[in-house]
Coordinates of C-alpha atoms and ligand atoms in Angstrom, one line a residue:
M1 CA 13.1 -17.9 -8.4
T2 CA 12.0 -14.3 -9.2
F3 CA 8.5 -13.1 -8.8
S4 CA 7.9 -13.0 -12.6
Q5 CA 8.9 -16.6 -13.0
Y6 CA 6.5 -17.6 -10.3
Q7 CA 3.4 -19.5 -11.5
E8 CA 0.6 -19.3 -9.0
P9 CA -0.9 -22.7 -8.1
I10 CA -4.4 -22.5 -6.8
I11 CA -4.0 -24.4 -3.6
H12 CA -6.2 -22.6 -1.0
T13 CA -9.2 -20.3 -1.1
F14 CA -10.9 -19.0 2.0
I15 CA -13.8 -16.6 2.1
P16 CA -15.2 -16.1 5.6
T17 CA -19.0 -16.2 5.8
S18 CA -21.3 -15.2 8.7
Q19 CA -22.0 -18.9 9.2
D20 CA -18.4 -19.5 10.2
K21 CA -18.5 -20.9 13.7
M22 CA -14.8 -21.5 14.0
D23 CA -12.7 -18.6 15.2
L24 CA -11.1 -16.7 12.3
I25 CA -7.6 -17.0 13.6
E26 CA -8.0 -20.7 14.2
R27 CA -9.4 -21.2 10.6
L28 CA -6.6 -19.1 9.1
S29 CA -4.0 -21.0 11.0
K30 CA -5.5 -24.4 10.1
Q31 CA -5.6 -23.5 6.4
F32 CA -2.6 -21.4 5.8
S33 CA 0.1 -21.8 8.6
S34 CA 3.5 -22.9 7.5
S35 CA 7.0 -22.8 9.0
S36 CA 7.2 -19.1 8.3
V37 CA 3.6 -18.0 8.5
G38 CA 1.4 -17.7 11.5
F39 CA -1.8 -15.9 12.4
Q40 CA -2.8 -14.0 15.5
K41 CA -5.0 -11.2 16.9
G42 CA -2.9 -8.1 16.4
E43 CA -3.5 -4.5 17.5
G44 CA -7.1 -3.8 18.3
E45 CA -7.7 -7.6 18.2
L46 CA -7.7 -7.5 14.4
A47 CA -6.5 -10.6 12.5
C48 CA -3.0 -10.4 11.1
C49 CA -0.6 -12.7 9.4
Q50 CA 3.0 -12.7 10.8
I51 CA 5.8 -13.8 8.6
D52 CA 9.1 -14.9 10.0
H53 CA 11.0 -16.3 7.0
P54 CA 14.8 -16.7 6.8
R55 CA 14.8 -13.8 4.3
A56 CA 12.4 -11.4 6.0
K57 CA 9.9 -10.6 8.7
A58 CA 6.5 -9.0 7.9
C59 CA 3.1 -8.4 9.3
I60 CA -0.1 -7.9 7.3
Y61 CA -3.6 -7.2 8.6
L62 CA -6.7 -8.4 6.8
N63 CA -8.1 -4.9 7.5
G64 CA -7.1 -3.0 4.4
A65 CA -4.7 -5.9 3.3
H66 CA -2.4 -3.6 5.2
L67 CA 1.3 -4.4 5.4
T68 CA 2.5 -2.8 8.7
N69 CA 6.0 -4.3 8.8
W70 CA 8.5 -5.5 6.3
Q71 CA 12.1 -6.1 7.4
P72 CA 14.7 -8.1 5.6
Q73 CA 16.5 -10.2 8.2
D74 CA 19.7 -8.1 8.2
E75 CA 17.9 -4.7 8.1
Q76 CA 16.0 -2.5 10.5
P77 CA 12.3 -2.0 9.7
V78 CA 11.8 -0.4 6.2
L79 CA 8.2 0.8 6.8
W80 CA 7.2 3.5 9.2
M81 CA 4.2 3.0 11.5
S82 CA 2.4 5.6 13.5
D83 CA 2.3 4.8 17.3
N84 CA -1.2 6.5 17.3
S85 CA -2.8 4.5 14.5
A86 CA -6.3 3.3 14.8
F87 CA -6.7 -0.5 14.5
E88 CA -10.4 -0.8 14.0
T89 CA -12.5 -2.6 11.5
G90 CA -13.5 -0.1 8.8
K91 CA -10.9 2.5 9.7
P92 CA -7.6 3.1 7.9
I93 CA -4.3 2.1 9.5
R94 CA -1.7 4.9 9.6
G95 CA 1.7 3.8 8.3
G96 CA 3.0 0.8 6.4
I97 CA 1.4 0.4 3.0
P98 CA -2.2 1.6 2.8
I99 CA -4.0 0.7 -0.4
C100 CA -5.8 3.6 -1.8
W101 CA -8.4 2.4 -4.4
P102 CA -10.6 3.0 -6.5
W103 CA -9.8 6.7 -6.2
F104 CA -6.9 8.7 -4.9
G105 CA -7.6 11.6 -2.5
P106 CA -11.2 12.9 -2.3
H107 CA -13.8 11.3 -4.6
P108 CA -13.9 13.4 -7.8
A109 CA -17.6 14.0 -7.5
R110 CA -19.0 12.9 -4.2
E111 CA -18.1 14.5 -0.8
D112 CA -19.9 11.7 1.1
L113 CA -17.4 9.1 0.0
P114 CA -14.2 8.3 2.0
Q115 CA -10.9 9.9 1.1
H116 CA -8.6 7.6 -0.8
G117 CA -11.3 5.1 -1.7
F118 CA -12.6 2.1 0.2
A119 CA -10.0 -0.6 -0.3
R120 CA -8.2 0.4 2.9
L121 CA -11.5 0.1 4.8
M122 CA -12.4 -3.4 3.7
T123 CA -11.7 -6.6 5.5
W124 CA -10.0 -8.6 2.8
N125 CA -10.1 -12.3 2.3
L126 CA -6.9 -14.3 2.4
R127 CA -6.8 -16.4 -0.8
S128 CA -3.5 -18.2 -0.7
V129 CA -0.1 -18.5 1.0
I130 CA 2.9 -20.1 -0.5
E131 CA 6.4 -20.3 0.9
T132 CA 9.6 -20.9 -1.0
E133 CA 13.2 -20.7 0.1
E134 CA 13.4 -17.1 -1.1
I135 CA 9.9 -15.6 -0.5
T136 CA 6.6 -15.9 1.2
H137 CA 3.9 -15.1 -1.3
L138 CA 0.4 -14.1 -0.1
I139 CA -2.7 -13.3 -2.1
L140 CA -5.6 -11.4 -0.7
G141 CA -8.7 -10.1 -2.4
F142 CA -12.3 -8.9 -2.4
N143 CA -15.0 -8.4 -5.0
S144 CA -17.7 -5.9 -5.6
K145 CA -20.4 -8.0 -4.1
E146 CA -18.7 -7.6 -0.7
C147 CA -18.7 -3.8 -0.9
D148 CA -21.1 -1.3 0.4
P149 CA -23.4 -0.6 -2.6
R150 CA -23.3 3.1 -1.9
W151 CA -19.6 3.2 -2.8
T152 CA -19.7 1.9 -6.4
K153 CA -21.8 0.4 -9.1
D154 CA -18.8 -1.2 -10.8
E155 CA -18.4 -5.0 -10.8
F156 CA -14.9 -6.2 -10.1
D157 CA -12.5 -8.6 -8.5
V158 CA -9.5 -7.1 -6.6
R159 CA -6.4 -9.1 -6.0
Y160 CA -3.4 -8.0 -3.9
A161 CA -0.3 -10.2 -4.2
L162 CA 2.6 -9.7 -1.8
S163 CA 6.0 -11.2 -2.4
V164 CA 7.9 -10.9 0.8
G165 CA 11.6 -11.6 0.8
K166 CA 14.9 -9.8 0.6
E167 CA 13.0 -7.4 -1.6
L168 CA 9.3 -6.6 -1.4
R169 CA 6.9 -6.6 -4.2
V170 CA 3.2 -5.7 -3.8
E171 CA 0.9 -5.9 -6.8
L172 CA -2.7 -4.7 -7.0
S173 CA -4.7 -6.2 -9.9
V174 CA -8.3 -5.2 -10.7
T175 CA -10.4 -7.2 -13.1
N176 CA -13.6 -5.7 -14.5
T177 CA -16.1 -8.5 -14.1
G178 CA -19.1 -6.4 -15.3
N179 CA -20.2 -5.4 -18.7
Q180 CA -19.6 -1.6 -18.4
P181 CA -16.2 0.1 -18.4
M182 CA -14.9 1.1 -15.0
Q183 CA -14.0 4.8 -15.4
D184 CA -11.6 7.1 -13.6
I185 CA -10.0 4.4 -11.5
G186 CA -7.3 5.8 -9.3
C187 CA -5.0 4.2 -6.8
A188 CA -1.9 4.6 -4.7
L189 CA 0.3 2.1 -3.0
H190 CA 0.8 4.7 -0.3
T191 CA 4.1 3.5 1.3
Y192 CA 5.4 5.1 4.4
F193 CA 9.1 4.7 4.7
S194 CA 11.0 4.8 8.0
I195 CA 13.9 7.2 7.8
S196 CA 16.7 8.4 10.1
S197 CA 15.6 12.0 9.9
I198 CA 13.8 14.1 7.4
N199 CA 16.9 16.4 7.2
S200 CA 19.1 13.4 6.1
I201 CA 17.3 12.1 3.1
Q202 CA 17.3 12.9 -0.6
I203 CA 14.9 11.6 -3.2
R204 CA 16.3 11.0 -6.7
G205 CA 14.7 10.0 -10.0
L206 CA 12.1 12.8 -10.1
E207 CA 14.4 15.5 -11.4
G208 CA 12.9 17.3 -14.4
V209 CA 9.5 15.6 -13.9
S210 CA 6.6 17.9 -13.7
F211 CA 4.6 17.9 -10.5
L212 CA 1.4 19.3 -9.2
D213 CA 2.0 20.9 -5.8
K214 CA -1.3 20.0 -4.1
L215 CA -0.7 22.7 -1.4
T216 CA -0.5 25.6 -3.9
G217 CA -2.3 24.1 -6.9
K218 CA 0.7 25.0 -9.1
T219 CA 2.6 22.8 -11.5
S220 CA 6.3 23.0 -11.8
S221 CA 9.5 20.9 -11.9
E222 CA 12.9 20.9 -10.3
N223 CA 16.3 19.8 -11.7
S224 CA 17.9 18.8 -8.4
P225 CA 17.2 15.8 -6.2
L226 CA 14.3 16.5 -3.7
S227 CA 15.1 17.4 -0.1
I228 CA 12.2 18.0 2.2
S229 CA 12.2 21.0 4.6
Q230 CA 8.5 21.9 4.7
E231 CA 5.0 20.3 4.2
T232 CA 5.2 18.5 0.9
D233 CA 2.3 17.0 -1.1
R234 CA 3.2 16.5 -4.7
V235 CA 2.0 14.4 -7.6
Y236 CA 4.7 13.8 -10.2
Y237 CA 3.7 12.8 -13.7
P238 CA 4.9 11.2 -15.9
V239 CA 7.3 9.2 -13.9
T240 CA 9.4 6.7 -15.9
E241 CA 12.4 6.1 -13.6
T242 CA 12.9 4.1 -10.5
V243 CA 12.7 6.5 -7.5
E244 CA 15.5 6.3 -5.0
M245 CA 15.6 7.5 -1.5
I246 CA 19.1 8.0 -0.1
D247 CA 19.2 8.0 3.7
E248 CA 22.5 9.3 5.0
G249 CA 21.7 8.6 8.7
F250 CA 20.7 4.9 8.2
Q251 CA 23.4 4.6 5.5
R252 CA 20.9 3.0 3.1
K253 CA 19.3 3.5 -0.3
I254 CA 15.7 2.4 -0.8
S255 CA 14.6 1.9 -4.5
V256 CA 11.0 2.1 -5.4
A257 CA 10.1 0.7 -8.8
G258 CA 6.6 1.1 -10.1
Q259 CA 4.8 -0.7 -12.9
G260 CA 1.3 0.1 -14.3
S261 CA 1.8 3.6 -12.9
K262 CA 3.1 6.8 -14.3
S263 CA 2.4 9.0 -11.3
T264 CA 4.3 9.1 -8.0
V265 CA 3.2 11.0 -4.9
V266 CA 5.6 12.4 -2.3
W267 CA 4.1 13.3 1.0
N268 CA 5.3 14.6 4.3
P269 CA 2.8 16.5 6.6
W270 CA 5.5 18.5 8.5
V271 CA 4.7 20.3 11.8
E272 CA 1.1 21.8 11.6
K273 CA -0.6 19.0 9.6
S274 CA 1.0 16.4 11.9
K275 CA -0.7 18.1 14.9
R276 CA -4.0 18.1 13.1
M277 CA -4.1 14.4 12.4
A278 CA -5.3 12.4 15.5
D279 CA -3.7 9.2 14.4
F280 CA -0.3 10.8 13.7
P281 CA 2.3 11.7 16.4
D282 CA 3.2 15.4 16.5
A283 CA 6.9 14.6 15.8
G284 CA 6.2 11.7 13.4
F285 CA 6.9 13.8 10.3
Q286 CA 10.6 13.8 11.3
T287 CA 11.1 10.1 10.7
M288 CA 8.8 9.2 7.8
V289 CA 8.3 10.0 4.1
C290 CA 5.7 8.6 1.8
I291 CA 6.7 7.6 -1.8
E292 CA 3.5 6.4 -3.4
T293 CA 3.3 4.5 -6.7
A294 CA 0.0 5.8 -8.1
N295 CA -2.6 6.2 -10.7
A296 CA -3.4 9.8 -9.8
L297 CA -4.9 12.8 -11.6
E298 CA -4.3 12.4 -15.3
D299 CA -3.0 8.9 -14.7
T300 CA -6.4 7.5 -13.7
R301 CA -7.4 4.5 -15.8
T302 CA -10.4 3.1 -17.6
I303 CA -10.7 -0.7 -17.2
S304 CA -12.8 -2.3 -19.9
P305 CA -15.1 -5.4 -19.3
S306 CA -12.9 -8.5 -18.7
E307 CA -9.8 -6.4 -18.7
T308 CA -7.3 -6.5 -15.7
H309 CA -5.2 -3.5 -14.7
T310 CA -2.2 -4.1 -12.4
V311 CA -0.2 -1.6 -10.4
S312 CA 2.9 -2.8 -8.6
Q313 CA 5.6 -1.5 -6.4
T314 CA 9.0 -3.3 -5.9
I315 CA 11.1 -2.1 -3.0
T316 CA 14.8 -2.9 -2.6
V317 CA 17.1 -1.8 0.2
S318 CA 20.9 -1.5 -0.3
Ligands
BG6_401 C1 -1.4 11.7 0.4 C2 -2.1 12.9 -0.2 O1 -1.3 10.7 -0.6 O2 -2.0 11.2 1.5 C3 -2.3 13.9 0.9 O3 -1.5 13.4 -1.3 C4 -3.0 13.3 2.1 O4 -3.1 15.0 0.4 C5 -2.1 12.1 2.6 O5 -3.0 14.2 3.2 C6 -2.7 11.3 3.7 O6 -4.1 11.0 3.5 P1 -5.0 10.3 4.6 O7 -6.3 10.2 4.1 O8 -4.4 8.9 4.9 O9 -4.9 11.2 5.8

């Protein structure tokens, strides 16, 4: 069964409330555990869901709905994680797949609001877990009533569906539940890939696509595949192809296919910026690269009342 054929039965919903007396892990386990899915206190005592399915292993934290590991059973880990990451309620996790929403980068108008939005700072609710022979399918979500009112006046429901198997698909869907349009909505599925060495990779599929170099503010394009040999922070637009990362050292190709997105961000902090980030090891830039499926810059969206906008990223390894 493919993800698109999959019909979502409503079998579980769970919204923790302050009245909950039962320990969160116990409740999650009671409601959602299955042969491949278990719950535990992970790093920093934060609740996480561990998947160990015949097709793939994975780990997802409720903090940020953050996937910190995905590993098809015959592969080494696909996602890079920082050894120095914070694991604290309300702080972003460094590595894996952070969800940047409802803006990408700094807020366009307000300096007091957090970089990359607040979705990665929220503790999400687990809404359902379903297991098949091929995949484990998880849905997490939150809505505007659960958010700090200083962050937004929009009314919405956010849903994040993960389909974890031999391939990984993550899908962020936002429904406008209010009666005003939601404007300038940005996002990034900010995936950190684990690589053998930054000198051994090539990124294909962005040749000829114009990009904004955030470090110089200049727009340009290149005709050859991208190799990284310095700090790189680019927003490509419009992206229509699947992006491929060829890793000579690991002898693998990772394909990143986006939907609902026309912008792709490529980021590597290189030497000096790595040193400036407290949650990032100094040498970390050598073994990671971010390829982010985004709605950034001119690709931000307006979501009309009752409308749903979905951005997804499908990752395959060969
Ligand atoms: C990238 C941005 O998406 O994320 C960079 O283009 C930014 O400018 C990077 O530095 C990391 O952001 P943060 O907030 O997780 O440190």
